[in-house]
Amino acid sequence: MSMTDPYGRDITYLRVSVTDRCDFRCTYCMAEDMTFLPKKDLLSLEELDRLCTVFIEKGVKKLRLTGGEPLVRKNIMHLVRELSRHLKTGALEELTLTTNGSQLSRFAQELVDCGVRRINVSLDTLDPVKFREITRWGDIGRVIAGIDAAQAAGLSIKLNAVALKGFNEAEIPELMRWAHGRGMDLTVIETMPMGEIEVDRTDQYLPLSVLRADLERQFTLNDIPYKTGGPARYVEVAETGGRLGFITPMTHNFCESCNRVRITCTGTLFMCLGQEDAADLRTPLRASEGNDLLSAAIDEAIGRKPKGHDFVIDRRSKRPAVSRHMSVTGG
Ligand code: SAM
Ligand code: SF4
């Protein structure tokens, strides 16, 4: 079976936010004093497994767990282990996650045992003081130790860095050399206007076209057709031999090849990261033991997947384009 939206895009990639909670408070992502969802609203791990399984039966080939911080959800490895059965049957091609790395030392080996091969780790700076400033609560030593443990366990890592004006733009070459020196790809991401935060996003926004032009003064960037199933466009850096990806939701519209949908930890399906339209899957999930209602609700929602987002970082309105935080839909 396959899910195809009104614009002919096959939906093969599901991102699941397993919790909205996190042990960091990155300034571009959350307010320091966040209100989290009441635990009772969350889908249980069994319900998340059922929901993911229905999506896999409907054609999803790649599944990414995210959050909030996916590795702080209680017993998360139980879900990973359950979902890994779909890798064994071949129904699922890839099971992966996006993490801030703080808990990786603990879970790296178990992730590998469950068939996880590649993960994304978010890291915006290598400077311990700046790291604390941007994450508010994070400890870079733990993240580096987590990366070490993940690599020792055999996981491939892609680093994700949000490009922030005046914060880490000058440091991207160093971060890239470090990542490439350790055999990791690096992807830089533009900040997206999602959720109320305490800082002004227009001050943080750095168009990647500017960053790329800067990098091209120091490095030779060769466009390559490499794809990971996500929205990044990659170049190979001649001087390091490594790959650098750009995710440019603001300066370049990547919606035409969008193959993904997202579910939140309460079972809400978002057909687009940059739109408010959503479908409640928790009600049909809980309404019967069979999956017919759920499957019909998914089909109906995919039939409404919008053509694209319309993010704008607007100095006048000051309001985010999308009111929910990235930690709800998981980026
Ligand atoms: N906690 C995990 C982590 O940090 O990797 C997973 C969830 S986090 C919301 C997923 C990604 O979204 C991270 O790479 C983070 O840097 C990015 N992110 C968060 N808020 C963002 C924003 N407003 N614009 C762009 N990227 C954002
Ligand atoms: Fe947590 Fe990830 Fe958001 Fe940072 S970006 S606050 S680590 S969810």
Tab-separated table of C-alpha atoms and ligand atoms in Angstrom:
chain	number	residue	atom	x	y	z
A	1	MET	CA	0.000	0.000	0.000
A	2	SER	CA	1.150	3.550	-0.467
A	3	MET	CA	0.040	7.007	0.616
A	4	THR	CA	0.071	9.637	-2.086
A	5	ASP	CA	-0.952	13.226	-1.456
A	6	PRO	CA	-2.937	15.500	-3.831
A	7	TYR	CA	0.308	16.767	-5.403
A	8	GLY	CA	1.499	13.261	-6.264
A	9	ARG	CA	4.074	13.057	-3.467
A	10	ASP	CA	4.454	9.604	-1.911
A	11	ILE	CA	4.577	9.744	1.860
A	12	THR	CA	7.346	7.408	2.932
A	13	TYR	CA	8.916	9.226	5.865
A	14	LEU	CA	7.330	9.556	9.292
A	15	ARG	CA	8.776	11.640	12.103
A	16	VAL	CA	7.434	10.905	15.541
A	17	SER	CA	7.817	13.234	18.470
A	18	VAL	CA	7.754	10.830	21.414
A	19	THR	CA	7.817	13.541	24.080
A	20	ASP	CA	7.647	17.331	24.200
A	21	ARG	CA	9.992	17.354	27.204
A	22	CYS	CA	13.695	17.979	27.098
A	23	ASP	CA	16.710	18.232	29.384
A	24	PHE	CA	17.921	21.319	27.440
A	25	ARG	CA	16.225	24.662	26.784
A	26	CYS	CA	17.793	25.818	23.515
A	27	THR	CA	16.993	29.500	23.105
A	28	TYR	CA	15.692	29.188	19.511
A	29	CYS	CA	13.509	26.212	20.418
A	30	MET	CA	11.980	26.733	23.847
A	31	ALA	CA	11.270	29.321	26.460
A	32	GLU	CA	13.162	28.626	29.693
A	33	ASP	CA	9.954	28.283	31.590
A	34	MET	CA	8.094	25.887	29.288
A	35	THR	CA	4.755	24.365	30.132
A	36	PHE	CA	4.711	20.754	29.042
A	37	LEU	CA	1.763	18.573	28.220
A	38	PRO	CA	0.126	16.718	31.077
A	39	LYS	CA	1.361	13.103	31.088
A	40	LYS	CA	-2.194	11.821	30.668
A	41	ASP	CA	-2.449	13.390	27.219
A	42	LEU	CA	0.531	11.418	25.920
A	43	LEU	CA	0.136	8.303	23.848
A	44	SER	CA	1.489	5.275	25.663
A	45	LEU	CA	4.479	3.508	24.137
A	46	GLU	CA	2.107	0.747	23.019
A	47	GLU	CA	-0.137	3.297	21.299
A	48	LEU	CA	2.861	4.911	19.605
A	49	ASP	CA	3.932	1.488	18.381
A	50	ARG	CA	0.467	0.784	17.004
A	51	LEU	CA	0.308	4.132	15.265
A	52	CYS	CA	3.756	3.733	13.696
A	53	THR	CA	2.912	0.200	12.623
A	54	VAL	CA	-0.173	1.385	10.750
A	55	PHE	CA	1.931	4.018	8.964
A	56	ILE	CA	4.494	1.349	8.042
A	57	GLU	CA	1.720	-0.862	6.685
A	58	LYS	CA	0.611	2.143	4.627
A	59	GLY	CA	4.013	2.630	3.006
A	60	VAL	CA	6.307	4.431	5.435
A	61	LYS	CA	9.890	3.229	4.898
A	62	LYS	CA	11.815	5.594	7.125
A	63	LEU	CA	10.896	6.406	10.688
A	64	ARG	CA	12.597	9.015	12.845
A	65	LEU	CA	12.019	9.419	16.568
A	66	THR	CA	12.411	12.938	17.799
A	67	GLY	CA	10.962	15.307	20.386
A	68	GLY	CA	11.606	17.170	22.692
A	69	GLU	CA	14.480	14.898	23.546
A	70	PRO	CA	13.462	11.370	22.521
A	71	LEU	CA	15.955	9.711	24.876
A	72	VAL	CA	14.417	11.301	27.980
A	73	ARG	CA	11.071	9.577	27.423
A	74	LYS	CA	10.727	6.860	30.056
A	75	ASN	CA	11.377	3.374	28.644
A	76	ILE	CA	11.951	4.721	25.153
A	77	MET	CA	14.149	1.742	24.324
A	78	HIS	CA	11.097	-0.475	24.697
A	79	LEU	CA	9.500	1.365	21.754
A	80	VAL	CA	12.715	1.237	19.717
A	81	ARG	CA	13.004	-2.496	20.347
A	82	GLU	CA	9.381	-3.094	19.354
A	83	LEU	CA	9.688	-1.010	16.195
A	84	SER	CA	12.850	-2.845	15.188
A	85	ARG	CA	10.723	-5.867	14.266
A	86	HIS	CA	9.716	-3.965	11.122
A	87	LEU	CA	13.370	-3.675	10.131
A	88	LYS	CA	13.724	-7.430	10.458
A	89	THR	CA	10.779	-8.063	8.131
A	90	GLY	CA	12.075	-5.472	5.669
A	91	ALA	CA	8.826	-3.458	5.846
A	92	LEU	CA	10.832	-0.563	7.308
A	93	GLU	CA	14.132	0.445	5.714
A	94	GLU	CA	15.414	2.797	8.341
A	95	LEU	CA	14.781	3.459	12.017
A	96	THR	CA	16.601	6.494	13.316
A	97	LEU	CA	16.460	9.364	15.756
A	98	THR	CA	17.403	12.978	16.296
A	99	THR	CA	18.902	13.666	19.685
A	100	ASN	CA	20.750	16.344	21.610
A	101	GLY	CA	23.260	13.646	22.568
A	102	SER	CA	23.014	14.052	26.335
A	103	GLN	CA	21.878	10.463	26.936
A	104	LEU	CA	23.791	8.741	24.157
A	105	SER	CA	26.482	7.258	26.383
A	106	ARG	CA	23.746	5.264	28.041
A	107	PHE	CA	21.814	4.155	24.962
A	108	ALA	CA	24.247	3.944	22.028
A	109	GLN	CA	24.919	0.214	22.212
A	110	GLU	CA	21.256	-0.659	22.683
A	111	LEU	CA	20.304	1.456	19.681
A	112	VAL	CA	22.770	-0.490	17.555
A	113	ASP	CA	21.382	-3.766	18.926
A	114	CYS	CA	17.933	-2.626	17.750
A	115	GLY	CA	19.111	-2.076	14.176
A	116	VAL	CA	19.627	1.699	14.321
A	117	ARG	CA	22.523	2.531	11.993
A	118	ARG	CA	22.580	6.327	11.696
A	119	ILE	CA	21.498	9.092	14.020
A	120	ASN	CA	21.396	12.867	13.947
A	121	VAL	CA	22.966	14.752	16.829
A	122	SER	CA	22.276	18.450	17.261
A	123	LEU	CA	25.319	20.517	18.157
A	124	ASP	CA	25.554	24.238	17.445
A	125	THR	CA	28.939	25.071	18.949
A	126	LEU	CA	32.051	23.387	20.357
A	127	ASP	CA	32.695	26.183	22.832
A	128	PRO	CA	31.589	25.025	26.319
A	129	VAL	CA	30.540	28.507	27.440
A	130	LYS	CA	28.555	29.221	24.274
A	131	PHE	CA	27.073	25.755	24.402
A	132	ARG	CA	25.731	26.468	27.874
A	133	GLU	CA	24.440	29.845	26.676
A	134	ILE	CA	22.523	28.436	23.708
A	135	THR	CA	21.152	25.301	25.405
A	136	ARG	CA	20.741	27.055	28.772
A	137	TRP	CA	21.004	23.707	30.631
A	138	GLY	CA	23.302	21.571	28.505
A	139	ASP	CA	26.769	20.211	29.296
A	140	ILE	CA	28.934	19.840	26.220
A	141	GLY	CA	31.185	17.272	27.912
A	142	ARG	CA	28.274	14.868	28.130
A	143	VAL	CA	27.328	15.440	24.513
A	144	ILE	CA	30.873	14.802	23.279
A	145	ALA	CA	31.059	11.682	25.460
A	146	GLY	CA	27.747	10.605	23.920
A	147	ILE	CA	29.110	11.123	20.405
A	148	ASP	CA	32.233	9.134	21.344
A	149	ALA	CA	30.088	6.291	22.681
A	150	ALA	CA	27.849	6.297	19.613
A	151	GLN	CA	30.804	6.140	17.237
A	152	ALA	CA	32.456	3.427	19.311
A	153	ALA	CA	29.221	1.419	19.083
A	154	GLY	CA	29.317	1.769	15.293
A	155	LEU	CA	26.614	4.391	14.718
A	156	SER	CA	27.056	6.822	11.832
A	157	ILE	CA	26.410	10.355	12.989
A	158	LYS	CA	25.237	13.426	11.185
A	159	LEU	CA	25.650	16.640	13.135
A	160	ASN	CA	22.943	19.281	12.837
A	161	ALA	CA	23.738	22.881	13.641
A	162	VAL	CA	21.259	25.724	13.582
A	163	ALA	CA	22.938	28.727	11.965
A	164	LEU	CA	22.542	31.699	14.269
A	165	LYS	CA	23.585	35.176	13.308
A	166	GLY	CA	26.353	36.547	15.497
A	167	PHE	CA	26.432	33.360	17.535
A	168	ASN	CA	28.012	30.517	15.616
A	169	GLU	CA	28.397	31.785	12.068
A	170	ALA	CA	32.127	32.383	12.479
A	171	GLU	CA	32.522	28.977	14.069
A	172	ILE	CA	30.914	26.864	11.340
A	173	PRO	CA	34.275	26.192	9.583
A	174	GLU	CA	35.713	24.832	12.840
A	175	LEU	CA	32.628	22.762	13.554
A	176	MET	CA	32.791	21.397	10.013
A	177	ARG	CA	36.487	20.509	10.241
A	178	TRP	CA	35.842	18.787	13.554
A	179	ALA	CA	32.855	16.831	12.201
A	180	HIS	CA	34.603	15.830	8.988
A	181	GLY	CA	37.758	14.931	10.894
A	182	ARG	CA	35.685	12.439	12.861
A	183	GLY	CA	33.921	11.037	9.808
A	184	MET	CA	30.620	12.824	10.443
A	185	ASP	CA	28.522	14.814	7.985
A	186	LEU	CA	27.429	18.275	9.093
A	187	THR	CA	24.134	19.884	8.169
A	188	VAL	CA	23.363	23.516	8.851
A	189	ILE	CA	19.763	24.612	9.334
A	190	GLU	CA	18.109	28.012	9.088
A	191	THR	CA	16.102	29.045	12.133
A	192	MET	CA	12.391	28.669	11.624
A	193	PRO	CA	9.813	30.913	13.260
A	194	MET	CA	8.105	28.335	15.448
A	195	GLY	CA	6.663	29.020	18.871
A	196	GLU	CA	7.023	31.928	21.253
A	197	ILE	CA	10.548	32.229	22.633
A	198	GLU	CA	12.103	35.005	24.669
A	199	VAL	CA	14.527	36.273	22.034
A	200	ASP	CA	13.834	38.147	18.814
A	201	ARG	CA	14.087	35.732	15.896
A	202	THR	CA	14.962	38.431	13.393
A	203	ASP	CA	18.184	38.883	15.400
A	204	GLN	CA	18.976	35.164	15.139
A	205	TYR	CA	18.103	34.573	11.507
A	206	LEU	CA	21.066	33.910	9.226
A	207	PRO	CA	20.230	33.079	5.600
A	208	LEU	CA	22.339	30.111	4.545
A	209	SER	CA	23.045	31.773	1.203
A	210	VAL	CA	25.168	34.233	3.218
A	211	LEU	CA	26.848	31.444	5.174
A	212	ARG	CA	27.568	29.514	1.996
A	213	ALA	CA	29.129	32.536	0.310
A	214	ASP	CA	31.331	32.984	3.378
A	215	LEU	CA	32.401	29.356	3.349
A	216	GLU	CA	33.177	29.535	-0.344
A	217	ARG	CA	35.872	32.075	0.409
A	218	GLN	CA	37.732	29.432	2.423
A	219	PHE	CA	36.609	26.116	0.940
A	220	THR	CA	35.771	24.508	-2.380
A	221	LEU	CA	32.160	23.353	-2.207
A	222	ASN	CA	31.073	20.935	-4.921
A	223	ASP	CA	27.339	20.247	-5.291
A	224	ILE	CA	26.604	16.525	-5.116
A	225	PRO	CA	23.343	14.639	-5.634
A	226	TYR	CA	23.656	12.843	-2.254
A	227	LYS	CA	20.262	12.417	-0.496
A	228	THR	CA	19.276	10.987	2.872
A	229	GLY	CA	15.512	11.164	2.368
A	230	GLY	CA	15.403	14.525	4.147
A	231	PRO	CA	15.331	18.081	2.758
A	232	ALA	CA	19.074	18.817	2.905
A	233	ARG	CA	21.064	19.692	-0.219
A	234	TYR	CA	24.635	18.500	0.018
A	235	VAL	CA	28.025	19.650	-1.111
A	236	GLU	CA	31.336	17.877	-0.812
A	237	VAL	CA	34.073	19.981	0.710
A	238	ALA	CA	37.253	19.400	-1.288
A	239	GLU	CA	39.593	20.431	1.544
A	240	THR	CA	38.107	18.050	4.156
A	241	GLY	CA	36.651	15.323	1.944
A	242	GLY	CA	33.471	15.508	4.049
A	243	ARG	CA	29.845	16.319	3.280
A	244	LEU	CA	28.065	19.510	4.250
A	245	GLY	CA	24.286	19.800	4.015
A	246	PHE	CA	22.110	22.891	3.891
A	247	ILE	CA	18.509	22.902	5.084
A	248	THR	CA	17.011	26.122	3.829
A	249	PRO	CA	13.309	26.306	4.647
A	250	MET	CA	13.418	30.099	4.598
A	251	THR	CA	15.505	30.953	1.548
A	252	HIS	CA	14.646	28.006	-0.636
A	253	ASN	CA	11.367	26.271	-0.793
A	254	PHE	CA	12.002	22.550	-0.556
A	255	CYS	CA	8.338	21.563	-0.383
A	256	GLU	CA	8.019	20.169	-3.894
A	257	SER	CA	9.826	16.977	-2.944
A	258	CYS	CA	8.339	16.675	0.558
A	259	ASN	CA	7.788	13.013	1.440
A	260	ARG	CA	7.128	13.386	5.161
A	261	VAL	CA	4.510	13.839	7.794
A	262	ARG	CA	4.866	14.222	11.540
A	263	ILE	CA	3.045	12.968	14.573
A	264	THR	CA	3.209	14.451	18.016
A	265	CYS	CA	3.344	12.568	21.289
A	266	THR	CA	-0.406	13.140	21.686
A	267	GLY	CA	-1.204	11.535	18.332
A	268	THR	CA	-1.780	14.700	16.322
A	269	LEU	CA	-0.734	14.372	12.701
A	270	PHE	CA	0.831	17.426	11.072
A	271	MET	CA	0.966	17.199	7.324
A	272	CYS	CA	3.387	20.150	7.131
A	273	LEU	CA	5.885	21.499	9.667
A	274	GLY	CA	5.066	25.032	8.570
A	275	GLN	CA	1.262	24.925	8.687
A	276	GLU	CA	-1.288	24.747	11.494
A	277	ASP	CA	-3.585	22.213	9.837
A	278	ALA	CA	-3.586	18.896	11.691
A	279	ALA	CA	-5.554	15.712	12.226
A	280	ASP	CA	-6.321	14.050	15.529
A	281	LEU	CA	-5.335	10.386	15.343
A	282	ARG	CA	-5.649	9.675	19.056
A	283	THR	CA	-9.452	9.549	18.933
A	284	PRO	CA	-9.673	6.979	16.117
A	285	LEU	CA	-6.761	5.082	17.686
A	286	ARG	CA	-8.582	4.776	20.990
A	287	ALA	CA	-12.062	4.325	19.502
A	288	SER	CA	-11.576	0.704	18.501
A	289	GLU	CA	-9.102	-2.121	18.763
A	290	GLY	CA	-8.966	-2.580	15.016
A	291	ASN	CA	-7.112	-0.110	12.826
A	292	ASP	CA	-9.785	0.681	10.212
A	293	LEU	CA	-10.859	4.009	11.717
A	294	LEU	CA	-7.255	5.044	12.197
A	295	SER	CA	-6.330	4.097	8.666
A	296	ALA	CA	-9.278	6.082	7.272
A	297	ALA	CA	-8.348	9.124	9.375
A	298	ILE	CA	-4.785	8.961	8.027
A	299	ASP	CA	-6.007	8.746	4.418
A	300	GLU	CA	-8.310	11.690	4.928
A	301	ALA	CA	-5.471	13.767	6.410
A	302	ILE	CA	-2.947	12.883	3.684
A	303	GLY	CA	-5.602	14.055	1.223
A	304	ARG	CA	-5.247	17.507	2.817
A	305	LYS	CA	-1.449	17.729	2.819
A	306	PRO	CA	-0.732	21.311	1.758
A	307	LYS	CA	1.475	22.193	-1.161
A	308	GLY	CA	3.976	23.974	1.060
A	309	HIS	CA	4.704	26.188	4.011
A	310	ASP	CA	4.821	29.949	4.167
A	311	PHE	CA	7.339	30.781	6.845
A	312	VAL	CA	8.287	34.420	7.100
A	313	ILE	CA	10.405	35.991	9.791
A	314	ASP	CA	8.667	39.290	10.121
A	315	ARG	CA	10.091	42.077	12.225
A	316	ARG	CA	6.805	43.972	12.282
A	317	SER	CA	4.391	41.323	13.480
A	318	LYS	CA	6.874	39.686	15.921
A	319	ARG	CA	4.614	36.683	15.990
A	320	PRO	CA	5.946	33.260	15.019
A	321	ALA	CA	4.584	31.903	11.736
A	322	VAL	CA	3.528	28.771	13.556
A	323	SER	CA	2.505	29.024	17.179
A	324	ARG	CA	3.588	25.570	18.300
A	325	HIS	CA	7.191	25.045	19.323
A	326	MET	CA	9.575	22.859	17.350
A	327	SER	CA	9.690	20.546	20.375
A	328	VAL	CA	6.028	19.643	19.752
A	329	THR	CA	6.448	18.468	16.165
A	330	GLY	CA	10.103	17.575	16.497
A	331	GLY	CA	11.722	19.463	13.627
B	1	SAM	N1	16.073	17.310	21.115
B	1	SAM	C1	16.500	16.749	19.883
B	1	SAM	C2	17.575	17.575	19.264
B	1	SAM	O1	17.808	18.709	19.704
B	1	SAM	O2	18.184	17.076	18.324
B	1	SAM	C3	15.380	16.499	18.888
B	1	SAM	C4	14.330	17.559	18.746
B	1	SAM	S1	14.886	19.135	18.158
B	1	SAM	C5	13.379	20.072	18.167
B	1	SAM	C6	15.185	18.774	16.442
B	1	SAM	C7	16.015	19.794	15.690
B	1	SAM	O3	15.265	20.967	15.529
B	1	SAM	C8	17.322	20.175	16.361
B	1	SAM	O4	18.385	20.002	15.445
B	1	SAM	C9	17.133	21.641	16.662
B	1	SAM	O5	18.347	22.340	16.592
B	1	SAM	C10	16.150	22.063	15.621
B	1	SAM	N2	15.363	23.248	15.966
B	1	SAM	C11	14.680	23.532	17.101
B	1	SAM	N3	14.040	24.709	17.009
B	1	SAM	C12	14.316	25.200	15.779
B	1	SAM	C13	13.948	26.376	15.071
B	1	SAM	N4	13.155	27.295	15.593
B	1	SAM	N5	14.420	26.521	13.804
B	1	SAM	C14	15.225	25.594	13.227
B	1	SAM	N6	15.590	24.463	13.828
B	1	SAM	C15	15.160	24.263	15.098
B	2	SF4	FE1	15.600	20.257	23.464
B	2	SF4	FE2	16.253	19.699	20.965
B	2	SF4	FE3	14.679	21.829	21.523
B	2	SF4	FE4	17.234	21.910	22.219
B	2	SF4	S1	16.423	21.773	20.129
B	2	SF4	S2	15.477	22.461	23.535
B	2	SF4	S3	17.650	19.823	22.716
B	2	SF4	S4	14.168	19.717	21.826
